[in-house]
Amino acid sequence: MSKHKKVTPPETVVDQSAESIKKPSILPDAQLSEITTDDIGEPSSVILPQQDLKISSDLAQSTIDRLATLSELEYELERTETAKSLNNMSVRSLDRLVKKARSKTESKISESLVVDIEPYVKPVTDIALLADQIYQILDDHIACTDAVKTAATLWIILTWVIPASHILPIAWINAPEKRCGKSTLLTLMSHMSKRSLSTSNITKSALFRSIESYKPTLFIDEVDTFINDNDGIRGVLNAGHSRDNPYIIRCVGDDNEPVPFNVFGAKAISGIGRIPDTLIDRSIPLTLRRKMRDETKKRVRDLPLDVTNMIQSQLARWSDDNMSAVKEADPVLPVSINDRAQDNWQILFKIAILLGDEWLKKAHKSCMEISG
């Protein structure tokens, strides 16, 4: 039997040249700031720290504006990934920002509901003559007393000087029966008032949102069909009467956040029969009648828009030039009417003072016939 030789494992040979290989190193930020392009020659073994990519606010806003134009389904498919791309924004925050962007877009579209008239290029030196023209247009189309035509004329001018008024009386166009011209008068007044917005029916929510958003002169027809059974609408109309208490508060949004809505503004309503006493108390009644068999009245559709547009333009210029004068006017009101009626008529008397003595007399007579 042969003997086996004991085999000794070979010794591990260490390659000394491996020590010459540089290990990667990471420099502190302070040292990195000292490195210049002159220091860069051969490929470096220094590993620079990664910088976080930040989305600019302009790019983020552009993305949000684009999302606001998408359909509900399209937005739902994109919202999660897009939120991540916007610096890991929360989806809830993105939803809120997109909703806000959509609201702005809708507001711009809705602005076409009301129109701002360019003021006349020349000063209106004879406002009484312009008031006479408005009065004559009403007389040509409506069967009513002189007192009603006077009050309606002054109320139309009122819509152009709202900043000068502390109280805005509701123009309540009423009649005991059908076919007395209620809608006709409402239409005529809307064609000569500032930022007119007309409707035949409206919900409580649409009412206060429209007033807050558009600051219109609101014309509501056929209020007798819904006003008496709607506490919410009555509350909004009541609140919009005085600058002292012009706000209503409603909870809005997913978080039910309380939001104030300013509902102070000029409003005209029309309908058959009575309205709630709280509204009557805040109104100037414009009561109409049917025309007599021998009376002839013109149709509104035959009144050229150029005529009413010119009246609006001149009223816009006159109000710009005379707002302070209207605000500072200090009329003497009839002492025989109650305090609320005096509040309602005060702005009309302020306007009448600037129209001159003849119109001031007409205003006094109208006030006594309607509210005395």
mmCIF file of C-alpha atoms in Angstrom:
data_model
loop_
_atom_site.group_PDB
_atom_site.id
_atom_site.type_symbol
_atom_site.label_atom_id
_atom_site.label_comp_id
_atom_site.label_asym_id
_atom_site.label_seq_id
_atom_site.Cartn_x
_atom_site.Cartn_y
_atom_site.Cartn_z
ATOM 1 C CA MET A 1 0.000 0.000 0.000
ATOM 2 C CA SER A 2 1.506 3.214 -1.098
ATOM 3 C CA LYS A 3 1.706 6.232 1.121
ATOM 4 C CA HIS A 4 0.076 9.482 0.044
ATOM 5 C CA LYS A 5 1.971 12.683 0.384
ATOM 6 C CA LYS A 6 0.429 15.381 2.505
ATOM 7 C CA VAL A 7 -0.544 18.243 0.257
ATOM 8 C CA THR A 8 -0.177 21.705 1.694
ATOM 9 C CA PRO A 9 -2.625 24.353 0.288
ATOM 10 C CA PRO A 10 -0.851 27.119 -1.546
ATOM 11 C CA GLU A 11 -0.516 30.377 0.279
ATOM 12 C CA THR A 12 -2.909 33.114 -0.728
ATOM 13 C CA VAL A 13 -1.139 35.687 -2.805
ATOM 14 C CA VAL A 14 -2.254 39.230 -2.164
ATOM 15 C CA ASP A 15 -1.981 41.566 -5.108
ATOM 16 C CA GLN A 16 -0.389 44.630 -3.617
ATOM 17 C CA SER A 17 -1.506 46.694 -6.585
ATOM 18 C CA ALA A 18 -5.125 46.530 -5.309
ATOM 19 C CA GLU A 19 -4.191 48.957 -2.573
ATOM 20 C CA SER A 20 -3.552 51.535 -5.223
ATOM 21 C CA ILE A 21 -7.245 51.582 -6.232
ATOM 22 C CA LYS A 22 -8.972 54.585 -4.693
ATOM 23 C CA LYS A 23 -12.174 54.032 -2.849
ATOM 24 C CA PRO A 24 -15.069 56.387 -3.637
ATOM 25 C CA SER A 25 -15.523 59.148 -1.128
ATOM 26 C CA ILE A 26 -18.271 61.674 -0.471
ATOM 27 C CA LEU A 27 -17.210 65.175 0.364
ATOM 28 C CA PRO A 28 -19.120 67.376 2.766
ATOM 29 C CA ASP A 29 -21.134 70.217 1.224
ATOM 30 C CA ALA A 30 -18.655 72.772 2.546
ATOM 31 C CA GLN A 31 -15.806 71.169 0.600
ATOM 32 C CA LEU A 32 -17.924 70.680 -2.508
ATOM 33 C CA SER A 33 -18.542 74.396 -2.680
ATOM 34 C CA GLU A 34 -14.781 74.938 -2.985
ATOM 35 C CA ILE A 35 -14.412 72.727 -6.069
ATOM 36 C CA THR A 36 -14.098 74.654 -9.312
ATOM 37 C CA THR A 37 -13.963 73.642 -12.936
ATOM 38 C CA ASP A 38 -10.185 74.005 -12.760
ATOM 39 C CA ASP A 39 -10.104 71.097 -10.352
ATOM 40 C CA ILE A 40 -11.828 68.819 -12.865
ATOM 41 C CA GLY A 41 -9.449 66.932 -15.088
ATOM 42 C CA GLU A 42 -9.525 63.207 -15.263
ATOM 43 C CA PRO A 43 -12.722 61.458 -14.218
ATOM 44 C CA SER A 44 -13.107 61.975 -10.511
ATOM 45 C CA SER A 45 -13.868 59.367 -7.929
ATOM 46 C CA VAL A 46 -15.904 61.922 -5.948
ATOM 47 C CA ILE A 47 -19.675 61.181 -5.935
ATOM 48 C CA LEU A 48 -21.746 64.381 -5.785
ATOM 49 C CA PRO A 49 -24.868 64.299 -3.584
ATOM 50 C CA GLN A 50 -28.195 64.033 -5.439
ATOM 51 C CA GLN A 51 -30.281 67.232 -5.629
ATOM 52 C CA ASP A 52 -34.110 66.957 -5.183
ATOM 53 C CA LEU A 53 -36.010 68.139 -8.246
ATOM 54 C CA LYS A 54 -38.539 70.824 -7.268
ATOM 55 C CA ILE A 55 -41.533 71.840 -9.376
ATOM 56 C CA SER A 56 -41.835 75.599 -9.789
ATOM 57 C CA SER A 57 -45.039 77.323 -8.701
ATOM 58 C CA ASP A 58 -45.648 78.499 -12.283
ATOM 59 C CA LEU A 59 -45.422 74.965 -13.632
ATOM 60 C CA ALA A 60 -47.634 73.680 -10.817
ATOM 61 C CA GLN A 61 -50.271 76.336 -11.514
ATOM 62 C CA SER A 62 -50.174 75.540 -15.220
ATOM 63 C CA THR A 63 -50.770 71.883 -14.401
ATOM 64 C CA ILE A 64 -53.675 72.740 -12.094
ATOM 65 C CA ASP A 65 -55.252 74.979 -14.737
ATOM 66 C CA ARG A 66 -55.028 72.124 -17.236
ATOM 67 C CA LEU A 67 -56.619 69.697 -14.786
ATOM 68 C CA ALA A 68 -59.471 72.153 -14.251
ATOM 69 C CA THR A 69 -60.462 71.748 -17.902
ATOM 70 C CA LEU A 70 -60.742 67.948 -17.726
ATOM 71 C CA SER A 71 -63.927 65.958 -17.394
ATOM 72 C CA GLU A 72 -64.662 64.292 -14.070
ATOM 73 C CA LEU A 73 -63.484 60.906 -15.366
ATOM 74 C CA GLU A 74 -60.326 62.290 -16.965
ATOM 75 C CA TYR A 75 -59.405 64.098 -13.781
ATOM 76 C CA GLU A 76 -60.027 61.013 -11.642
ATOM 77 C CA LEU A 77 -57.629 59.002 -13.810
ATOM 78 C CA GLU A 78 -54.862 61.596 -13.453
ATOM 79 C CA ARG A 79 -55.211 63.059 -9.988
ATOM 80 C CA THR A 80 -53.136 60.566 -7.965
ATOM 81 C CA GLU A 81 -50.096 60.443 -10.239
ATOM 82 C CA THR A 82 -50.216 64.166 -10.892
ATOM 83 C CA ALA A 83 -50.264 64.884 -7.160
ATOM 84 C CA LYS A 84 -47.102 62.794 -6.768
ATOM 85 C CA SER A 85 -45.396 64.672 -9.576
ATOM 86 C CA LEU A 86 -46.167 67.983 -7.871
ATOM 87 C CA ASN A 87 -43.616 67.457 -5.107
ATOM 88 C CA ASN A 88 -45.733 64.713 -3.539
ATOM 89 C CA MET A 89 -48.655 67.040 -2.949
ATOM 90 C CA SER A 90 -51.569 65.412 -1.153
ATOM 91 C CA VAL A 91 -54.458 64.416 -3.396
ATOM 92 C CA ARG A 92 -56.825 66.330 -1.146
ATOM 93 C CA SER A 93 -54.830 69.534 -1.627
ATOM 94 C CA LEU A 94 -54.795 69.001 -5.378
ATOM 95 C CA ASP A 95 -58.576 68.495 -5.387
ATOM 96 C CA ARG A 96 -59.029 71.773 -3.529
ATOM 97 C CA LEU A 97 -56.764 73.732 -5.887
ATOM 98 C CA VAL A 98 -58.403 72.279 -8.999
ATOM 99 C CA LYS A 99 -61.851 73.105 -7.609
ATOM 100 C CA LYS A 100 -60.733 76.695 -7.023
ATOM 101 C CA ALA A 101 -59.363 76.937 -10.572
ATOM 102 C CA ARG A 102 -62.650 75.628 -11.967
ATOM 103 C CA SER A 103 -64.589 78.235 -9.984
ATOM 104 C CA LYS A 104 -62.489 81.038 -11.468
ATOM 105 C CA THR A 105 -63.079 79.715 -14.966
ATOM 106 C CA GLU A 106 -66.821 79.448 -14.394
ATOM 107 C CA SER A 107 -66.906 82.998 -13.004
ATOM 108 C CA LYS A 108 -65.248 84.361 -16.139
ATOM 109 C CA ILE A 109 -67.780 82.559 -18.308
ATOM 110 C CA SER A 110 -70.689 83.764 -16.179
ATOM 111 C CA GLU A 111 -69.578 87.399 -16.346
ATOM 112 C CA SER A 112 -71.398 87.580 -19.671
ATOM 113 C CA LEU A 113 -74.666 87.457 -17.690
ATOM 114 C CA VAL A 114 -74.239 91.104 -16.741
ATOM 115 C CA VAL A 115 -72.864 93.902 -18.890
ATOM 116 C CA ASP A 116 -70.881 96.951 -17.875
ATOM 117 C CA ILE A 117 -71.746 99.950 -20.030
ATOM 118 C CA GLU A 118 -69.029 102.336 -21.148
ATOM 119 C CA PRO A 119 -69.646 105.826 -19.731
ATOM 120 C CA TYR A 120 -70.614 108.523 -22.212
ATOM 121 C CA VAL A 121 -67.608 110.423 -23.535
ATOM 122 C CA LYS A 122 -68.963 113.843 -22.566
ATOM 123 C CA PRO A 123 -70.207 115.043 -19.173
ATOM 124 C CA VAL A 124 -73.986 114.934 -18.741
ATOM 125 C CA THR A 125 -74.803 118.547 -17.966
ATOM 126 C CA ASP A 126 -78.610 118.224 -17.871
ATOM 127 C CA ILE A 127 -79.526 115.180 -15.806
ATOM 128 C CA ALA A 128 -83.093 116.458 -15.436
ATOM 129 C CA LEU A 129 -83.541 116.175 -19.199
ATOM 130 C CA LEU A 130 -82.301 112.582 -19.071
ATOM 131 C CA ALA A 131 -84.725 111.824 -16.226
ATOM 132 C CA ASP A 132 -87.532 113.336 -18.305
ATOM 133 C CA GLN A 133 -86.626 110.979 -21.142
ATOM 134 C CA ILE A 134 -86.783 107.939 -18.841
ATOM 135 C CA TYR A 135 -90.118 109.122 -17.460
ATOM 136 C CA GLN A 136 -91.504 109.525 -20.987
ATOM 137 C CA ILE A 137 -90.438 106.013 -21.981
ATOM 138 C CA LEU A 138 -92.292 104.623 -18.972
ATOM 139 C CA ASP A 139 -95.349 106.715 -19.828
ATOM 140 C CA ASP A 140 -95.307 105.451 -23.426
ATOM 141 C CA HIS A 141 -95.455 101.814 -22.330
ATOM 142 C CA ILE A 142 -97.092 101.549 -18.894
ATOM 143 C CA ALA A 143 -100.557 102.339 -17.521
ATOM 144 C CA CYS A 144 -100.016 103.780 -14.061
ATOM 145 C CA THR A 145 -100.102 106.989 -12.043
ATOM 146 C CA ASP A 146 -97.600 109.820 -12.358
ATOM 147 C CA ALA A 147 -96.405 108.963 -8.855
ATOM 148 C CA VAL A 148 -95.416 105.456 -9.948
ATOM 149 C CA LYS A 149 -93.599 106.722 -13.046
ATOM 150 C CA THR A 150 -91.729 109.270 -10.939
ATOM 151 C CA ALA A 151 -90.677 106.690 -8.350
ATOM 152 C CA ALA A 152 -89.659 104.196 -11.053
ATOM 153 C CA THR A 153 -87.559 106.837 -12.822
ATOM 154 C CA LEU A 154 -85.738 107.771 -9.623
ATOM 155 C CA TRP A 155 -85.234 104.086 -8.777
ATOM 156 C CA ILE A 156 -83.607 103.430 -12.163
ATOM 157 C CA ILE A 157 -81.140 106.244 -11.471
ATOM 158 C CA LEU A 158 -80.621 104.799 -7.973
ATOM 159 C CA THR A 159 -79.048 101.664 -9.481
ATOM 160 C CA TRP A 160 -76.191 103.817 -10.789
ATOM 161 C CA VAL A 161 -75.377 105.471 -7.443
ATOM 162 C CA ILE A 162 -75.501 102.510 -5.046
ATOM 163 C CA PRO A 163 -72.188 103.479 -3.357
ATOM 164 C CA ALA A 164 -73.909 106.706 -2.252
ATOM 165 C CA SER A 165 -76.798 104.899 -0.562
ATOM 166 C CA HIS A 166 -77.074 103.356 2.878
ATOM 167 C CA ILE A 167 -80.502 101.818 2.206
ATOM 168 C CA LEU A 168 -81.621 100.209 -1.060
ATOM 169 C CA PRO A 169 -85.413 99.956 -1.264
ATOM 170 C CA ILE A 170 -86.876 97.078 -3.246
ATOM 171 C CA ALA A 171 -88.920 98.162 -6.256
ATOM 172 C CA TRP A 172 -92.087 96.116 -5.794
ATOM 173 C CA ILE A 173 -94.043 96.085 -9.053
ATOM 174 C CA ASN A 174 -97.527 94.809 -8.319
ATOM 175 C CA ALA A 175 -101.053 94.720 -9.686
ATOM 176 C CA PRO A 176 -104.404 93.317 -8.597
ATOM 177 C CA GLU A 177 -104.797 91.186 -11.724
ATOM 178 C CA LYS A 178 -103.107 89.874 -14.856
ATOM 179 C CA ARG A 179 -102.219 91.900 -17.956
ATOM 180 C CA CYS A 180 -101.410 95.116 -16.141
ATOM 181 C CA GLY A 181 -97.885 95.435 -17.548
ATOM 182 C CA LYS A 182 -95.851 94.164 -14.582
ATOM 183 C CA SER A 183 -93.374 92.248 -16.729
ATOM 184 C CA THR A 184 -93.282 95.138 -19.183
ATOM 185 C CA LEU A 185 -92.259 97.623 -16.502
ATOM 186 C CA LEU A 186 -89.730 95.160 -15.096
ATOM 187 C CA THR A 187 -88.200 94.782 -18.557
ATOM 188 C CA LEU A 188 -88.107 98.516 -19.219
ATOM 189 C CA MET A 189 -86.420 99.194 -15.898
ATOM 190 C CA SER A 190 -83.874 96.447 -16.515
ATOM 191 C CA HIS A 191 -82.960 97.970 -19.890
ATOM 192 C CA MET A 192 -82.016 101.261 -18.237
ATOM 193 C CA SER A 193 -80.520 100.072 -14.932
ATOM 194 C CA LYS A 194 -76.932 99.177 -14.122
ATOM 195 C CA ARG A 195 -75.671 95.575 -14.519
ATOM 196 C CA SER A 196 -79.154 94.126 -14.946
ATOM 197 C CA LEU A 197 -79.778 90.446 -14.290
ATOM 198 C CA SER A 198 -83.312 89.185 -14.930
ATOM 199 C CA THR A 199 -84.992 85.928 -13.922
ATOM 200 C CA SER A 200 -88.517 84.555 -13.589
ATOM 201 C CA ASN A 201 -87.634 82.212 -10.741
ATOM 202 C CA ILE A 202 -84.624 81.619 -8.536
ATOM 203 C CA THR A 203 -83.520 79.415 -5.656
ATOM 204 C CA LYS A 204 -82.164 80.724 -2.379
ATOM 205 C CA SER A 205 -78.650 79.486 -3.150
ATOM 206 C CA ALA A 206 -78.639 80.939 -6.655
ATOM 207 C CA LEU A 207 -79.952 84.238 -5.289
ATOM 208 C CA PHE A 208 -77.228 84.961 -2.749
ATOM 209 C CA ARG A 209 -74.458 83.540 -4.943
ATOM 210 C CA SER A 210 -75.560 85.677 -7.906
ATOM 211 C CA ILE A 211 -75.608 88.843 -5.809
ATOM 212 C CA GLU A 212 -72.191 88.083 -4.311
ATOM 213 C CA SER A 213 -70.604 87.139 -7.644
ATOM 214 C CA TYR A 214 -72.049 89.645 -10.112
ATOM 215 C CA LYS A 215 -73.131 92.637 -7.993
ATOM 216 C CA PRO A 216 -76.141 93.006 -10.302
ATOM 217 C CA THR A 217 -79.347 94.951 -10.285
ATOM 218 C CA LEU A 218 -81.600 91.944 -9.861
ATOM 219 C CA PHE A 219 -85.015 91.744 -11.536
ATOM 220 C CA ILE A 220 -87.224 88.858 -10.393
ATOM 221 C CA ASP A 221 -90.542 88.287 -12.150
ATOM 222 C CA GLU A 222 -93.565 86.322 -10.892
ATOM 223 C CA VAL A 223 -92.474 86.332 -7.251
ATOM 224 C CA ASP A 224 -96.055 85.559 -6.232
ATOM 225 C CA THR A 225 -95.487 81.966 -7.395
ATOM 226 C CA PHE A 226 -92.788 81.191 -4.822
ATOM 227 C CA ILE A 227 -91.990 84.036 -2.408
ATOM 228 C CA ASN A 228 -94.651 83.444 0.252
ATOM 229 C CA ASP A 229 -93.588 79.859 0.936
ATOM 230 C CA ASN A 230 -89.839 80.423 0.806
ATOM 231 C CA ASP A 231 -88.327 81.700 4.043
ATOM 232 C CA GLY A 232 -84.800 81.450 2.623
ATOM 233 C CA ILE A 233 -85.397 83.809 -0.291
ATOM 234 C CA ARG A 234 -87.273 86.253 1.932
ATOM 235 C CA GLY A 235 -84.322 86.247 4.311
ATOM 236 C CA VAL A 236 -81.859 87.063 1.539
ATOM 237 C CA LEU A 237 -84.035 89.889 0.181
ATOM 238 C CA ASN A 238 -84.520 91.305 3.667
ATOM 239 C CA ALA A 239 -80.778 91.217 4.396
ATOM 240 C CA GLY A 240 -79.940 93.021 1.165
ATOM 241 C CA HIS A 241 -81.918 96.107 2.149
ATOM 242 C CA SER A 242 -79.397 97.807 4.445
ATOM 243 C CA ARG A 243 -75.656 98.315 4.362
ATOM 244 C CA ASP A 244 -75.640 97.861 8.161
ATOM 245 C CA ASN A 245 -76.357 94.144 7.964
ATOM 246 C CA PRO A 246 -75.619 92.962 4.420
ATOM 247 C CA TYR A 247 -74.272 89.471 5.094
ATOM 248 C CA ILE A 248 -75.748 86.024 5.267
ATOM 249 C CA ILE A 249 -73.534 83.093 6.286
ATOM 250 C CA ARG A 250 -73.697 79.674 4.672
ATOM 251 C CA CYS A 251 -71.563 76.537 5.044
ATOM 252 C CA VAL A 252 -69.906 75.576 1.762
ATOM 253 C CA GLY A 253 -67.473 72.959 0.488
ATOM 254 C CA ASP A 254 -66.633 69.476 1.673
ATOM 255 C CA ASP A 255 -65.503 70.874 5.021
ATOM 256 C CA ASN A 256 -68.719 72.897 5.540
ATOM 257 C CA GLU A 257 -66.683 76.029 6.102
ATOM 258 C CA PRO A 258 -68.834 79.041 7.131
ATOM 259 C CA VAL A 259 -68.626 81.669 4.389
ATOM 260 C CA PRO A 260 -70.198 85.167 4.452
ATOM 261 C CA PHE A 261 -72.071 86.346 1.344
ATOM 262 C CA ASN A 262 -72.708 90.058 0.800
ATOM 263 C CA VAL A 263 -76.272 90.414 -0.526
ATOM 264 C CA PHE A 264 -76.555 94.216 -0.401
ATOM 265 C CA GLY A 265 -77.816 95.391 -3.773
ATOM 266 C CA ALA A 266 -80.670 96.807 -5.821
ATOM 267 C CA LYS A 267 -83.571 94.454 -6.485
ATOM 268 C CA ALA A 268 -86.867 94.798 -8.316
ATOM 269 C CA ILE A 269 -89.595 92.182 -7.987
ATOM 270 C CA SER A 270 -92.980 91.822 -9.646
ATOM 271 C CA GLY A 271 -96.072 89.752 -9.043
ATOM 272 C CA ILE A 272 -99.813 89.687 -8.451
ATOM 273 C CA GLY A 273 -101.164 90.308 -4.984
ATOM 274 C CA ARG A 274 -99.339 90.799 -1.698
ATOM 275 C CA ILE A 275 -95.878 89.817 -0.641
ATOM 276 C CA PRO A 276 -94.757 89.155 2.969
ATOM 277 C CA ASP A 277 -94.999 92.165 5.269
ATOM 278 C CA THR A 278 -91.250 92.214 5.933
ATOM 279 C CA LEU A 279 -90.646 92.780 2.222
ATOM 280 C CA ILE A 280 -93.420 95.362 1.901
ATOM 281 C CA ASP A 281 -91.755 97.247 4.730
ATOM 282 C CA ARG A 282 -88.521 97.373 2.714
ATOM 283 C CA SER A 283 -90.137 98.259 -0.608
ATOM 284 C CA ILE A 284 -91.462 101.125 -2.650
ATOM 285 C CA PRO A 285 -94.714 99.796 -4.154
ATOM 286 C CA LEU A 286 -95.185 100.477 -7.859
ATOM 287 C CA THR A 287 -98.824 99.552 -8.399
ATOM 288 C CA LEU A 288 -100.060 99.212 -11.984
ATOM 289 C CA ARG A 289 -103.468 98.940 -13.621
ATOM 290 C CA ARG A 290 -104.849 97.715 -16.895
ATOM 291 C CA LYS A 291 -104.900 100.273 -19.657
ATOM 292 C CA MET A 292 -108.267 101.750 -20.581
ATOM 293 C CA ARG A 293 -109.966 100.842 -23.831
ATOM 294 C CA ASP A 294 -109.169 104.254 -25.253
ATOM 295 C CA GLU A 295 -105.508 104.149 -24.104
ATOM 296 C CA THR A 296 -102.706 103.254 -26.470
ATOM 297 C CA LYS A 297 -99.377 101.998 -25.188
ATOM 298 C CA LYS A 298 -96.279 101.073 -27.131
ATOM 299 C CA ARG A 299 -94.692 97.622 -27.078
ATOM 300 C CA VAL A 300 -91.293 97.123 -25.495
ATOM 301 C CA ARG A 301 -90.009 95.216 -28.504
ATOM 302 C CA ASP A 302 -90.462 98.373 -30.587
ATOM 303 C CA LEU A 303 -88.181 100.401 -28.305
ATOM 304 C CA PRO A 304 -84.750 100.534 -30.002
ATOM 305 C CA LEU A 305 -81.913 99.214 -27.872
ATOM 306 C CA ASP A 306 -79.807 102.120 -29.077
ATOM 307 C CA VAL A 307 -82.086 104.420 -27.085
ATOM 308 C CA THR A 308 -81.802 102.529 -23.798
ATOM 309 C CA ASN A 309 -78.090 101.862 -24.326
ATOM 310 C CA MET A 310 -77.506 105.594 -24.689
ATOM 311 C CA ILE A 311 -79.468 106.256 -21.501
ATOM 312 C CA GLN A 312 -77.332 103.710 -19.657
ATOM 313 C CA SER A 313 -74.142 105.226 -21.021
ATOM 314 C CA GLN A 314 -75.156 108.726 -19.966
ATOM 315 C CA LEU A 315 -76.228 107.533 -16.518
ATOM 316 C CA ALA A 316 -72.879 105.775 -16.154
ATOM 317 C CA ARG A 317 -71.043 109.017 -16.923
ATOM 318 C CA TRP A 318 -73.287 111.138 -14.707
ATOM 319 C CA SER A 319 -72.904 108.763 -11.761
ATOM 320 C CA ASP A 320 -69.111 108.753 -12.137
ATOM 321 C CA ASP A 321 -69.060 112.543 -12.055
ATOM 322 C CA ASN A 322 -71.662 113.072 -9.316
ATOM 323 C CA MET A 323 -71.361 110.179 -6.858
ATOM 324 C CA SER A 324 -69.979 112.401 -4.103
ATOM 325 C CA ALA A 325 -72.665 115.015 -4.662
ATOM 326 C CA VAL A 326 -75.414 112.406 -4.326
ATOM 327 C CA LYS A 327 -73.838 111.007 -1.172
ATOM 328 C CA GLU A 328 -73.548 114.439 0.442
ATOM 329 C CA ALA A 329 -77.082 115.574 -0.456
ATOM 330 C CA ASP A 330 -79.216 116.139 2.629
ATOM 331 C CA PRO A 331 -82.903 116.090 1.686
ATOM 332 C CA VAL A 332 -85.818 117.014 3.925
ATOM 333 C CA LEU A 333 -88.222 114.075 3.937
ATOM 334 C CA PRO A 334 -91.957 114.262 4.644
ATOM 335 C CA VAL A 335 -92.480 113.935 8.393
ATOM 336 C CA SER A 336 -95.862 112.278 7.948
ATOM 337 C CA ILE A 337 -94.422 109.000 6.637
ATOM 338 C CA ASN A 338 -93.021 106.382 9.021
ATOM 339 C CA ASP A 339 -89.329 105.887 9.734
ATOM 340 C CA ARG A 340 -88.910 102.867 7.467
ATOM 341 C CA ALA A 341 -90.570 104.701 4.578
ATOM 342 C CA GLN A 342 -88.212 107.631 5.167
ATOM 343 C CA ASP A 343 -85.274 105.219 4.953
ATOM 344 C CA ASN A 344 -86.599 103.832 1.675
ATOM 345 C CA TRP A 345 -87.202 107.205 0.070
ATOM 346 C CA GLN A 346 -84.048 108.966 1.233
ATOM 347 C CA ILE A 347 -81.833 107.935 -1.697
ATOM 348 C CA LEU A 348 -84.571 108.881 -4.177
ATOM 349 C CA PHE A 349 -84.809 112.342 -2.611
ATOM 350 C CA LYS A 350 -81.016 112.671 -2.732
ATOM 351 C CA ILE A 351 -81.164 112.036 -6.469
ATOM 352 C CA ALA A 352 -84.106 114.425 -6.892
ATOM 353 C CA ILE A 353 -82.102 117.242 -5.289
ATOM 354 C CA LEU A 354 -79.512 116.954 -8.055
ATOM 355 C CA LEU A 355 -82.245 116.798 -10.706
ATOM 356 C CA GLY A 356 -83.548 120.198 -9.648
ATOM 357 C CA ASP A 357 -86.566 121.805 -8.007
ATOM 358 C CA GLU A 358 -89.139 120.402 -10.428
ATOM 359 C CA TRP A 359 -88.077 116.831 -9.808
ATOM 360 C CA LEU A 360 -87.823 117.436 -6.082
ATOM 361 C CA LYS A 361 -91.480 118.515 -6.075
ATOM 362 C CA LYS A 362 -92.414 115.448 -8.120
ATOM 363 C CA ALA A 363 -90.520 113.210 -5.689
ATOM 364 C CA HIS A 364 -92.362 114.711 -2.719
ATOM 365 C CA LYS A 365 -95.747 114.237 -4.385
ATOM 366 C CA SER A 366 -94.895 110.677 -5.409
ATOM 367 C CA CYS A 367 -93.734 109.812 -1.904
ATOM 368 C CA MET A 368 -96.924 111.095 -0.309
ATOM 369 C CA GLU A 369 -99.174 109.253 -2.769
ATOM 370 C CA ILE A 370 -97.330 105.943 -2.466
ATOM 371 C CA SER A 371 -96.185 105.869 1.155
ATOM 372 C CA GLY A 372 -98.073 108.683 2.885
#
